[in-house]
Coordinates of C-alpha atoms in Angstrom, one line a residue:
M1 CA 2.0 -38.8 3.4
A2 CA 1.7 -39.4 7.2
S3 CA -1.9 -39.2 8.5
N4 CA -1.0 -36.6 11.2
R5 CA 0.1 -33.9 8.8
S6 CA -1.9 -30.7 9.4
I7 CA -1.7 -27.0 9.0
A8 CA -4.2 -24.1 9.3
F9 CA -4.6 -20.6 7.8
P10 CA -6.7 -17.8 9.0
A11 CA -10.2 -17.5 8.0
V12 CA -10.5 -15.0 5.2
A13 CA -13.6 -12.9 4.7
A14 CA -13.0 -12.8 0.9
A15 CA -13.8 -16.1 -1.0
V16 CA -14.2 -17.1 -4.7
L17 CA -16.4 -18.7 -7.3
I18 CA -15.9 -20.8 -10.4
A19 CA -17.3 -22.1 -13.6
A20 CA -16.7 -24.8 -16.2
T21 CA -17.1 -26.2 -19.7
A22 CA -17.2 -29.5 -21.6
C23 CA -19.3 -31.1 -24.2
S24 CA -22.7 -31.6 -22.5
S25 CA -25.6 -33.9 -23.1
A26 CA -29.2 -32.7 -23.7
P27 CA -31.0 -31.1 -22.1
Q28 CA -29.3 -27.9 -21.8
P29 CA -29.3 -25.9 -18.6
A30 CA -32.4 -23.8 -18.1
Q31 CA -32.0 -20.0 -18.2
P32 CA -33.6 -18.9 -15.0
P33 CA -34.9 -15.4 -14.3
P34 CA -32.4 -12.8 -12.8
A35 CA -33.3 -14.0 -9.3
G36 CA -35.4 -16.9 -8.1
E37 CA -36.3 -18.9 -5.0
F38 CA -34.1 -21.7 -3.7
R39 CA -34.0 -24.2 -1.0
K40 CA -31.2 -25.1 1.5
E41 CA -30.5 -28.3 3.4
T42 CA -27.6 -29.4 5.4
L43 CA -26.1 -32.7 4.6
H44 CA -23.2 -35.0 5.8
F45 CA -21.1 -36.7 3.2
A46 CA -19.2 -40.0 3.7
T47 CA -15.7 -39.6 2.2
A48 CA -12.6 -41.9 2.1
V49 CA -9.4 -40.0 1.6
G50 CA -5.6 -40.6 1.7
P51 CA -3.2 -42.4 -0.5
D52 CA -4.9 -45.7 0.3
D53 CA -8.5 -44.3 0.6
K54 CA -8.5 -45.7 4.1
T55 CA -9.1 -42.4 6.1
A56 CA -12.8 -42.0 6.6
C57 CA -14.1 -38.5 7.0
D58 CA -17.5 -36.9 7.5
V59 CA -17.8 -33.8 5.6
V60 CA -20.6 -31.3 6.4
G61 CA -22.1 -29.1 3.7
D62 CA -25.1 -27.0 2.7
L63 CA -26.8 -27.8 -0.6
Y64 CA -28.6 -24.8 -2.3
T65 CA -31.0 -25.7 -5.0
P66 CA -33.0 -23.4 -7.2
V67 CA -36.7 -24.4 -6.7
D68 CA -37.3 -24.6 -10.5
A69 CA -34.3 -27.1 -11.0
S70 CA -35.5 -30.5 -12.2
A71 CA -34.4 -33.4 -14.4
A72 CA -36.3 -31.7 -17.2
H73 CA -34.6 -28.3 -16.5
P74 CA -31.2 -29.1 -15.1
V75 CA -28.7 -26.5 -13.8
P76 CA -24.9 -26.3 -13.5
A77 CA -23.3 -26.6 -10.1
L78 CA -20.7 -24.8 -8.0
L79 CA -18.7 -26.4 -5.2
S80 CA -17.4 -24.0 -2.6
T81 CA -15.3 -24.3 0.5
N82 CA -13.9 -22.0 3.1
G83 CA -10.6 -20.3 3.9
L84 CA -8.8 -22.4 6.7
G85 CA -10.2 -21.6 10.2
G86 CA -13.6 -21.0 8.6
S87 CA -16.6 -23.1 7.8
K88 CA -19.4 -23.6 5.2
E89 CA -21.0 -20.4 6.6
Q90 CA -18.1 -18.3 5.3
V91 CA -19.0 -19.1 1.7
A92 CA -22.8 -19.0 2.2
M93 CA -23.0 -15.8 0.2
Y94 CA -22.1 -17.8 -2.9
G95 CA -24.9 -20.3 -2.2
N96 CA -27.4 -17.5 -1.5
Y97 CA -26.6 -15.5 -4.7
Y98 CA -25.9 -18.3 -7.3
A99 CA -28.7 -20.5 -6.2
A100 CA -31.0 -17.5 -6.7
H101 CA -29.5 -17.2 -10.2
G102 CA -29.8 -20.7 -11.4
Y103 CA -26.9 -22.8 -10.0
A104 CA -26.9 -25.7 -7.6
V105 CA -24.2 -24.8 -4.9
L106 CA -22.7 -27.2 -2.5
A107 CA -20.9 -25.1 0.2
Y108 CA -18.9 -27.4 2.5
S109 CA -16.6 -27.1 5.5
G110 CA -13.1 -28.1 4.7
L111 CA -11.6 -31.2 6.4
G112 CA -11.0 -30.6 10.1
Q113 CA -12.9 -27.5 10.4
G114 CA -16.5 -26.0 10.6
G115 CA -18.0 -29.4 11.7
S116 CA -16.2 -31.6 9.2
G117 CA -14.3 -34.6 10.6
C118 CA -10.6 -35.7 10.2
Q119 CA -8.0 -33.0 10.4
V120 CA -6.8 -30.1 8.3
Y121 CA -4.3 -31.0 5.6
L122 CA -2.1 -29.0 3.2
D123 CA -4.6 -29.1 0.4
S124 CA -3.1 -32.4 -0.7
P125 CA -4.7 -34.0 -3.7
D126 CA -4.8 -37.3 -1.8
F127 CA -6.8 -35.7 1.0
D128 CA -8.6 -32.5 0.2
G129 CA -8.7 -33.3 -3.4
K130 CA -10.2 -36.6 -2.9
A131 CA -12.7 -35.2 -0.5
A132 CA -13.8 -32.6 -3.2
A133 CA -14.0 -35.5 -5.8
R134 CA -16.3 -37.4 -3.6
L135 CA -18.7 -34.4 -3.5
V136 CA -18.4 -34.2 -7.3
D137 CA -19.6 -37.8 -7.3
F138 CA -22.7 -36.8 -5.3
L139 CA -23.4 -33.9 -7.7
G140 CA -23.0 -36.3 -10.5
G141 CA -25.8 -38.6 -9.2
V142 CA -23.8 -41.3 -7.1
D143 CA -26.0 -42.4 -4.2
G144 CA -24.7 -43.7 -0.8
I145 CA -22.6 -40.6 -0.1
A146 CA -25.0 -38.0 1.4
F147 CA -26.9 -38.4 4.7
R148 CA -28.9 -36.3 7.0
D149 CA -26.8 -37.2 10.1
A150 CA -23.1 -37.3 11.0
A151 CA -23.6 -41.0 11.9
H152 CA -24.4 -41.7 8.2
T153 CA -27.6 -43.7 9.0
Q154 CA -30.2 -41.5 7.1
P155 CA -29.3 -41.6 3.4
V156 CA -30.3 -38.8 1.0
T157 CA -30.7 -39.4 -2.8
S158 CA -28.2 -37.7 -5.0
P159 CA -29.6 -34.8 -7.3
D160 CA -31.0 -35.5 -10.7
Y161 CA -31.1 -31.9 -11.6
V162 CA -27.5 -31.0 -12.4
V163 CA -26.4 -30.8 -16.0
H164 CA -24.2 -33.7 -17.1
D165 CA -21.3 -33.6 -19.6
R166 CA -20.7 -36.3 -22.2
T167 CA -16.9 -36.5 -21.5
D168 CA -14.5 -35.3 -18.8
H169 CA -11.4 -33.3 -19.5
D170 CA -9.4 -36.5 -20.1
G171 CA -11.8 -37.5 -22.9
H172 CA -13.4 -40.3 -20.8
S173 CA -17.2 -40.7 -20.7
G174 CA -19.1 -41.8 -17.6
P175 CA -22.6 -41.7 -16.0
H176 CA -21.6 -39.3 -13.2
D177 CA -19.9 -36.4 -14.8
P178 CA -21.7 -33.1 -13.6
R179 CA -21.1 -29.7 -15.0
V180 CA -19.4 -28.2 -12.0
G181 CA -17.0 -25.6 -10.9
M182 CA -15.3 -24.7 -7.7
V183 CA -15.0 -21.7 -5.4
G184 CA -12.9 -20.5 -2.5
G185 CA -10.2 -18.3 -1.1
S186 CA -6.8 -19.0 0.7
Y187 CA -7.1 -22.6 1.6
G188 CA -10.3 -22.7 -0.2
G189 CA -8.4 -21.4 -3.3
A190 CA -5.5 -23.9 -3.3
V191 CA -8.0 -26.9 -2.8
Q192 CA -9.4 -26.1 -6.2
F193 CA -5.9 -26.9 -7.8
A194 CA -5.7 -30.0 -5.8
A195 CA -9.2 -31.2 -6.7
A196 CA -8.8 -30.3 -10.4
A197 CA -5.5 -32.2 -10.5
R198 CA -7.3 -35.2 -9.2
D199 CA -10.7 -35.1 -10.9
P200 CA -11.0 -34.3 -14.6
R201 CA -14.7 -33.9 -14.3
I202 CA -14.2 -30.5 -12.7
D203 CA -14.7 -27.9 -15.5
T204 CA -13.2 -24.7 -14.2
I205 CA -11.8 -23.0 -11.1
S206 CA -11.4 -19.5 -9.8
P207 CA -8.9 -19.5 -6.9
M208 CA -8.5 -16.4 -4.8
I209 CA -5.8 -15.0 -2.6
T210 CA -4.0 -18.4 -2.5
W211 CA -0.5 -19.9 -2.8
N212 CA 1.7 -21.3 -5.5
D213 CA 4.4 -22.9 -3.4
L214 CA 4.0 -23.0 0.4
S215 CA 7.8 -23.2 0.9
Y216 CA 8.0 -19.8 -0.6
S217 CA 4.9 -18.5 1.2
L218 CA 6.3 -19.4 4.7
V219 CA 10.1 -19.3 4.0
P220 CA 10.6 -17.0 0.9
N221 CA 13.8 -16.6 -1.0
G222 CA 13.8 -13.9 -3.7
T223 CA 16.9 -15.2 -5.4
G224 CA 17.9 -18.4 -7.2
Q225 CA 14.4 -19.3 -8.5
T226 CA 14.3 -22.8 -10.1
S227 CA 10.7 -22.4 -11.4
G228 CA 8.2 -19.8 -10.6
V229 CA 8.7 -18.7 -7.0
S230 CA 10.3 -22.0 -6.0
T231 CA 14.0 -22.1 -5.0
A232 CA 16.6 -24.7 -4.2
V233 CA 17.7 -22.8 -1.2
P234 CA 15.1 -21.8 1.4
G235 CA 14.8 -18.2 2.4
A236 CA 13.9 -16.4 5.6
P237 CA 11.1 -17.7 7.7
K238 CA 8.0 -15.5 8.2
T239 CA 8.0 -15.9 12.1
Q240 CA 5.1 -13.5 12.6
W241 CA 2.8 -15.4 10.2
M242 CA 4.0 -18.7 11.6
N243 CA 3.1 -17.7 15.1
R244 CA -0.3 -16.5 14.1
L245 CA -1.1 -19.6 12.1
S246 CA 0.1 -22.0 14.8
G247 CA -1.6 -20.1 17.7
G248 CA 1.5 -18.4 19.1
A249 CA 3.6 -19.7 21.9
N250 CA 1.3 -22.7 22.6
C251 CA 0.8 -24.5 19.4
R252 CA -2.7 -25.6 18.7
A253 CA -3.6 -29.2 18.8
G254 CA -3.3 -30.9 15.4
M255 CA -0.7 -28.4 14.1
T256 CA 2.2 -30.9 14.3
E257 CA 3.8 -30.0 11.1
L258 CA 3.5 -26.3 11.3
C259 CA 4.7 -26.2 15.0
G260 CA 7.6 -28.5 14.0
L261 CA 8.4 -26.2 11.1
R262 CA 8.3 -23.1 13.5
D263 CA 10.5 -24.9 16.1
V264 CA 13.2 -25.9 13.6
V265 CA 13.4 -22.5 11.9
S266 CA 13.5 -20.7 15.3
G267 CA 16.6 -22.8 16.1
N268 CA 18.2 -23.0 12.6
G269 CA 16.8 -19.9 10.8
Y270 CA 15.8 -22.3 7.9
P271 CA 13.7 -25.4 7.4
T272 CA 15.1 -28.9 6.7
P273 CA 15.0 -30.3 3.1
E274 CA 12.4 -32.8 4.2
Q275 CA 10.1 -29.9 5.4
V276 CA 10.5 -27.9 2.2
D277 CA 9.7 -31.0 0.2
M278 CA 6.5 -31.5 2.3
L279 CA 5.4 -27.9 1.8
R280 CA 6.1 -28.0 -1.9
A281 CA 4.6 -31.4 -2.5
D282 CA 1.1 -30.3 -1.5
S283 CA 1.3 -26.9 -3.3
P284 CA -0.1 -26.1 -6.9
A285 CA 3.5 -25.7 -8.1
S286 CA 3.8 -29.5 -7.9
Y287 CA 0.8 -30.4 -10.0
L288 CA 0.0 -27.3 -12.2
G289 CA 0.8 -29.5 -15.2
K290 CA -2.4 -31.5 -14.5
I291 CA -4.7 -28.4 -14.7
R292 CA -6.0 -28.1 -18.3
I293 CA -9.4 -26.3 -17.5
P294 CA -10.2 -22.6 -17.6
V295 CA -8.8 -20.7 -14.5
L296 CA -9.8 -17.3 -13.4
M297 CA -7.2 -16.2 -10.7
I298 CA -7.7 -13.4 -8.2
Q299 CA -5.0 -12.2 -5.9
G300 CA -4.6 -9.6 -3.3
E301 CA -2.2 -6.6 -3.7
Q302 CA -2.1 -6.1 0.1
D303 CA -1.1 -9.6 1.0
T304 CA 2.1 -10.4 2.9
L305 CA 1.3 -14.1 3.3
F306 CA 0.5 -15.1 -0.4
N307 CA 1.9 -12.1 -2.5
L308 CA 1.4 -11.3 -6.2
N309 CA 4.5 -13.3 -7.1
E310 CA 2.7 -16.5 -6.2
A311 CA -0.3 -15.7 -8.5
R312 CA 2.1 -14.7 -11.2
A313 CA 4.0 -18.0 -11.0
S314 CA 0.7 -20.0 -11.3
Y315 CA -0.5 -17.7 -14.1
D316 CA 2.7 -18.1 -16.0
G317 CA 2.8 -21.8 -15.5
L318 CA -0.7 -22.3 -16.6
R319 CA -0.5 -20.1 -19.7
A320 CA 2.9 -21.8 -20.8
Q321 CA 1.2 -25.1 -21.1
G322 CA -1.8 -23.6 -23.0
T323 CA -4.3 -23.5 -20.2
E324 CA -7.0 -20.8 -20.6
T325 CA -6.0 -18.5 -17.7
R326 CA -7.0 -14.9 -16.6
M327 CA -5.8 -13.0 -13.6
I328 CA -7.1 -10.2 -11.5
W329 CA -5.1 -8.3 -8.8
M330 CA -7.7 -6.8 -6.4
S331 CA -7.0 -4.5 -3.4
A332 CA -7.7 -6.8 -0.4
G333 CA -5.6 -9.7 0.7
H334 CA -4.5 -11.5 3.9
S335 CA -2.9 -8.4 5.3
V336 CA -5.7 -5.9 4.6
L337 CA -9.3 -7.2 4.1
T338 CA -10.7 -3.8 3.2
P339 CA -11.5 -3.8 -0.5
E340 CA -11.6 -0.9 -2.8
P341 CA -14.1 1.9 -2.1
G342 CA -17.6 1.0 -2.8
S343 CA -16.8 -2.7 -2.8
K344 CA -17.7 -5.1 -0.1
V345 CA -16.4 -8.6 0.9
G346 CA -18.9 -11.0 2.4
V347 CA -21.6 -10.4 -0.2
V348 CA -21.8 -11.4 -4.0
D349 CA -22.9 -8.4 -6.0
P350 CA -21.6 -8.0 -9.6
A351 CA -22.8 -4.3 -9.6
L352 CA -20.7 -3.6 -6.5
N353 CA -17.6 -5.7 -6.8
Y354 CA -15.4 -5.9 -9.9
W355 CA -14.3 -9.5 -9.1
D356 CA -17.9 -10.6 -8.8
S357 CA -18.8 -9.2 -12.2
R358 CA -15.9 -10.9 -13.8
Q359 CA -16.6 -14.3 -12.0
S360 CA -20.3 -14.2 -12.8
A361 CA -19.5 -13.7 -16.5
W362 CA -16.9 -16.4 -16.2
F363 CA -19.5 -18.8 -14.9
E364 CA -22.0 -17.9 -17.6
R365 CA -19.4 -18.7 -20.2
Y366 CA -18.0 -21.9 -18.8
L367 CA -21.0 -23.4 -16.9
R368 CA -23.8 -22.3 -19.1
D369 CA -21.9 -22.4 -22.5
G370 CA -22.6 -18.7 -22.8
D371 CA -20.8 -16.6 -25.4
G372 CA -20.4 -13.4 -23.3
D373 CA -17.2 -11.4 -22.9
T374 CA -15.1 -12.8 -19.9
G375 CA -13.0 -9.7 -19.7
P376 CA -9.3 -9.0 -20.2
R377 CA -6.5 -11.5 -19.5
F378 CA -5.1 -9.3 -16.8
A379 CA -6.6 -6.6 -14.6
Y380 CA -5.0 -4.7 -11.7
Y381 CA -6.6 -2.3 -9.2
R382 CA -5.1 1.2 -9.1
N383 CA -6.0 2.9 -5.8
W384 CA -5.1 6.3 -7.2
I385 CA -7.9 6.3 -9.7
P386 CA -11.0 8.0 -8.4
F387 CA -14.4 6.4 -9.5
T388 CA -18.1 6.5 -8.7
G389 CA -20.3 3.7 -9.6
D390 CA -18.6 1.0 -11.7
P391 CA -15.4 0.0 -10.0
A392 CA -14.0 -1.3 -13.3
A393 CA -12.9 2.3 -13.8
A394 CA -10.1 1.9 -11.3
Y395 CA -8.7 -1.2 -12.9
G396 CA -6.0 -1.2 -15.5
T397 CA -6.3 -3.9 -18.0
A398 CA -4.0 -5.6 -20.5
D399 CA -3.7 -8.8 -22.7
N400 CA -0.8 -10.1 -20.5
A401 CA 0.6 -9.5 -17.0
D402 CA 3.7 -7.5 -18.3
V403 CA 2.0 -4.3 -18.3
G404 CA 4.9 -2.3 -17.1
T405 CA 7.8 -0.9 -19.2
A406 CA 11.2 -1.6 -17.5
R407 CA 12.8 1.5 -16.0
T408 CA 16.3 1.1 -14.6
M409 CA 17.3 3.0 -11.5
Y410 CA 20.9 2.9 -10.4
L411 CA 22.3 2.8 -6.9
S412 CA 24.7 5.7 -6.5
G413 CA 27.4 5.8 -3.9
D414 CA 25.9 9.0 -2.4
S415 CA 22.7 7.0 -1.5
R416 CA 20.7 8.4 -4.5
L417 CA 18.6 6.2 -6.6
I418 CA 18.8 7.8 -10.1
G419 CA 17.8 7.1 -13.7
D420 CA 21.1 8.2 -15.3
R421 CA 23.6 5.3 -15.3
A422 CA 26.6 7.7 -16.0
G423 CA 25.6 9.8 -12.9
A424 CA 25.9 6.8 -10.5
L425 CA 28.8 7.5 -8.3
P426 CA 31.1 4.8 -6.9
G427 CA 31.4 4.3 -3.2
D428 CA 31.5 1.3 -0.9
Q429 CA 28.7 0.8 1.5
T430 CA 28.4 -1.9 4.1
L431 CA 25.7 -3.6 6.2
T432 CA 25.7 -6.3 8.7
T433 CA 23.3 -9.3 8.7
G434 CA 21.9 -11.2 11.6
P435 CA 20.0 -10.1 14.8
G436 CA 20.0 -6.3 14.9
G437 CA 21.4 -6.0 11.4
T438 CA 21.9 -2.7 9.8
A439 CA 20.4 -1.3 6.7
L440 CA 21.4 0.8 3.6
S441 CA 19.0 2.9 1.5
W442 CA 19.0 4.8 -1.8
T443 CA 16.2 7.4 -2.5
T444 CA 15.0 9.1 -5.8
A445 CA 14.6 12.8 -6.1
P446 CA 11.0 13.9 -5.5
A447 CA 9.0 13.0 -8.6
D448 CA 7.9 15.7 -10.9
T449 CA 5.1 13.6 -12.3
A450 CA 3.5 10.5 -10.9
L451 CA 5.5 7.3 -11.1
D452 CA 3.1 4.3 -11.4
I453 CA 4.5 0.8 -10.7
A454 CA 2.7 -2.4 -11.5
G455 CA 4.5 -5.6 -11.5
I456 CA 7.6 -7.3 -9.8
P457 CA 10.6 -5.1 -9.3
K458 CA 14.1 -6.7 -9.5
L459 CA 17.2 -5.6 -7.7
T460 CA 20.7 -6.6 -9.0
V461 CA 23.8 -6.1 -6.8
R462 CA 27.3 -7.2 -6.5
L463 CA 28.2 -8.1 -2.9
S464 CA 31.4 -8.9 -1.1
A465 CA 31.8 -10.3 2.3
E466 CA 34.4 -9.6 5.0
Q467 CA 34.5 -13.4 5.7
P468 CA 33.9 -15.6 2.6
L469 CA 30.8 -17.5 2.7
N470 CA 31.3 -21.3 2.7
G471 CA 28.3 -22.2 0.4
S472 CA 26.1 -23.8 3.0
V473 CA 22.5 -22.7 3.9
A474 CA 23.6 -22.3 7.5
D475 CA 26.4 -19.9 6.7
A476 CA 24.4 -18.0 4.1
A477 CA 24.0 -14.2 4.3
V478 CA 20.4 -13.2 4.4
V479 CA 19.3 -9.7 3.3
F480 CA 15.9 -8.1 3.1
A481 CA 14.9 -5.7 0.2
S482 CA 11.9 -3.4 0.6
L483 CA 10.4 -0.2 -1.1
Y484 CA 9.2 2.8 0.7
D485 CA 7.1 5.8 -0.3
V486 CA 8.7 9.0 1.1
A487 CA 6.4 12.0 1.4
A488 CA 7.4 15.6 0.9
D489 CA 7.8 16.0 4.7
G490 CA 10.3 13.1 4.9
S491 CA 8.0 10.7 6.4
S492 CA 8.1 7.3 4.9
A493 CA 5.8 4.3 4.6
L494 CA 6.7 0.6 3.6
I495 CA 4.7 0.0 0.5
D496 CA 1.8 -2.6 1.3
G497 CA 4.0 -4.0 4.2
L498 CA 6.0 -6.0 1.6
I499 CA 9.5 -7.2 2.4
S500 CA 11.5 -9.5 0.2
P501 CA 14.3 -11.7 1.7
A502 CA 17.1 -13.3 -0.1
R503 CA 19.3 -16.1 1.2
I504 CA 22.7 -15.8 -0.5
T505 CA 25.1 -18.7 -0.4
G506 CA 27.7 -17.5 -2.8
L507 CA 28.9 -14.0 -3.8
R508 CA 30.8 -14.7 -7.2
D509 CA 28.1 -13.4 -9.4
P510 CA 25.7 -10.5 -9.4
I511 CA 22.7 -11.3 -7.2
T512 CA 19.3 -10.7 -8.7
I513 CA 16.4 -10.4 -6.1
S514 CA 12.8 -10.5 -7.2
L515 CA 11.0 -8.2 -4.9
S516 CA 7.3 -8.6 -3.9
G517 CA 5.1 -7.6 -6.7
L518 CA 3.0 -4.3 -6.1
V519 CA 0.8 -1.8 -7.7
H520 CA 1.6 1.7 -6.4
R521 CA 1.7 5.3 -7.4
I522 CA 4.6 7.5 -6.2
A523 CA 2.7 10.8 -6.3
P524 CA 4.3 14.1 -7.5
G525 CA 6.6 15.5 -4.7
H526 CA 7.1 12.0 -3.3
S527 CA 10.2 9.8 -3.6
L528 CA 10.8 6.2 -3.9
R529 CA 13.3 4.6 -1.4
L530 CA 15.0 1.3 -1.7
Q531 CA 16.2 -0.3 1.4
L532 CA 18.5 -3.4 1.9
S533 CA 18.8 -4.6 5.4
G534 CA 20.3 -7.3 7.4
S535 CA 17.1 -8.1 9.5
A536 CA 13.5 -7.3 9.1
E537 CA 10.4 -7.2 11.4
G538 CA 8.1 -10.3 11.0
F539 CA 11.1 -12.5 9.8
D540 CA 13.3 -14.8 11.8
A541 CA 16.7 -13.0 12.3
P542 CA 19.4 -15.1 10.5
S543 CA 21.9 -16.6 13.0
A544 CA 24.8 -16.1 10.6
V545 CA 26.4 -12.7 10.9
H546 CA 28.2 -11.2 7.8
R547 CA 29.5 -7.8 6.9
L548 CA 28.5 -7.3 3.3
T549 CA 29.8 -4.5 1.1
I550 CA 28.0 -3.0 -1.9
A551 CA 30.3 -1.2 -4.3
A552 CA 27.7 1.2 -5.4
G553 CA 27.6 2.5 -8.9
P554 CA 26.4 1.6 -12.4
D555 CA 26.6 -2.2 -11.8
Q556 CA 23.9 -2.0 -9.0
S557 CA 20.4 -1.4 -10.3
L558 CA 16.7 -1.6 -9.5
V559 CA 14.4 -2.4 -12.4
L560 CA 10.9 -1.1 -11.9
P561 CA 7.8 -2.1 -14.1
V562 CA 6.4 1.4 -14.8
V563 CA 3.0 2.0 -16.4
G564 CA 1.4 5.0 -18.0
S565 CA 4.6 6.9 -18.9

């Protein structure tokens, strides 16, 4: 990987925590009182990163230590870093809370941000993963890493009060294996996968609102998946997000790769194969197979950058290989940072925030060897459930993520979306792709009872083109699928801002498009509208113009994951 690769994501107010397990050597961690005093000191860490370990970086971090932690009464550790564009201060709430509850917490600024040296990378195991592993060395008792100054002239002795494990998760024993978990959201979420893939001493991770495959995050294609959300053909670029991430018209210094990606897609309408490979190589999708420790994932339902499909792809991949994995879909995400009523980002409060209560129980189980309940395998927030007090009342729970029962709706030639296959009328409808593309829509009758959707809808259509597609990415037809909630007065709202592009290179077979996952109630009197368009706000308009025809009728369907009925 070239040393000038960098990318940035916005600082995210929400962040995460983690926990871990392995055989541990005596003495066991002390059980502290519910809240206690702690001390905090700012340190600088000498790290060597990159494929050849020749890139030297100064990482700045704050070490939070319970005052009663000692070699005789050791405590487990948490490692926390920020969402990109932030700093160690962004995750100070984890240091403040968990240090008061018996954890040593090292909150650090990620590479290239918040006072840390070098540049921002794509959460590469060779860069960000190695930097995190160096901090694990420090927590495990390795000296010569920590200093009081950025020039690394005033050394600090490594801690002797962190619980040690007998073996790491590869079965190897060593003198510097701390009981440690990781925390963080967005960039600080994906770095956990990178670090755990590199360092088997890390015992558990709890990534929040993060990605599975950056090529899908930035250039999503809802059809032709090869694995998870990954596709052989790139989709439609998220121009709006790319501009925000790169700093708009004038690209920020150090954003070479993202600016290059933006420039290429603005000319071609799609990235080069080398750019896709670069994005995917530094994504969890490429190294999930190395993650064998317990994972508690948390994703935002209101997130147009890293949608629920990405969390589901990681969740499915981890569970398929036998990794202990649980998943929570919370309200807030990159698009809307406001959490559910009564909850609050920026603080750790298990009584206030459902995800905090789940994480604190998770840490007790996997960092302290507790035997408490870590909660259901899957939980999803339902904004239509009123509650006071315990926010858990608004969460649906299940043993797996397939909570919805498939309900098939058919696209009728008279623009209705109906549940009766026999009632779907034939009738050709045509849309145009490209700049200023046109749109088609199908709408249900007003609901008699609430229609609750939780999961990933799938649209299957047969398309024909006025001019045959030649099979190339450049000549592909790009369409955008979206779902709207239509009120009784006829006004409509795009559900959670979610739009799902599909780049189609051939039309011989039915096309199935995985829409962005959602959790939403269509209230009584409201209707659900499916829209298929040739362009969409926030995305690069495809340069290839095609006239596509949908022969509406029983072969065209939308499958909804419906819960509660």
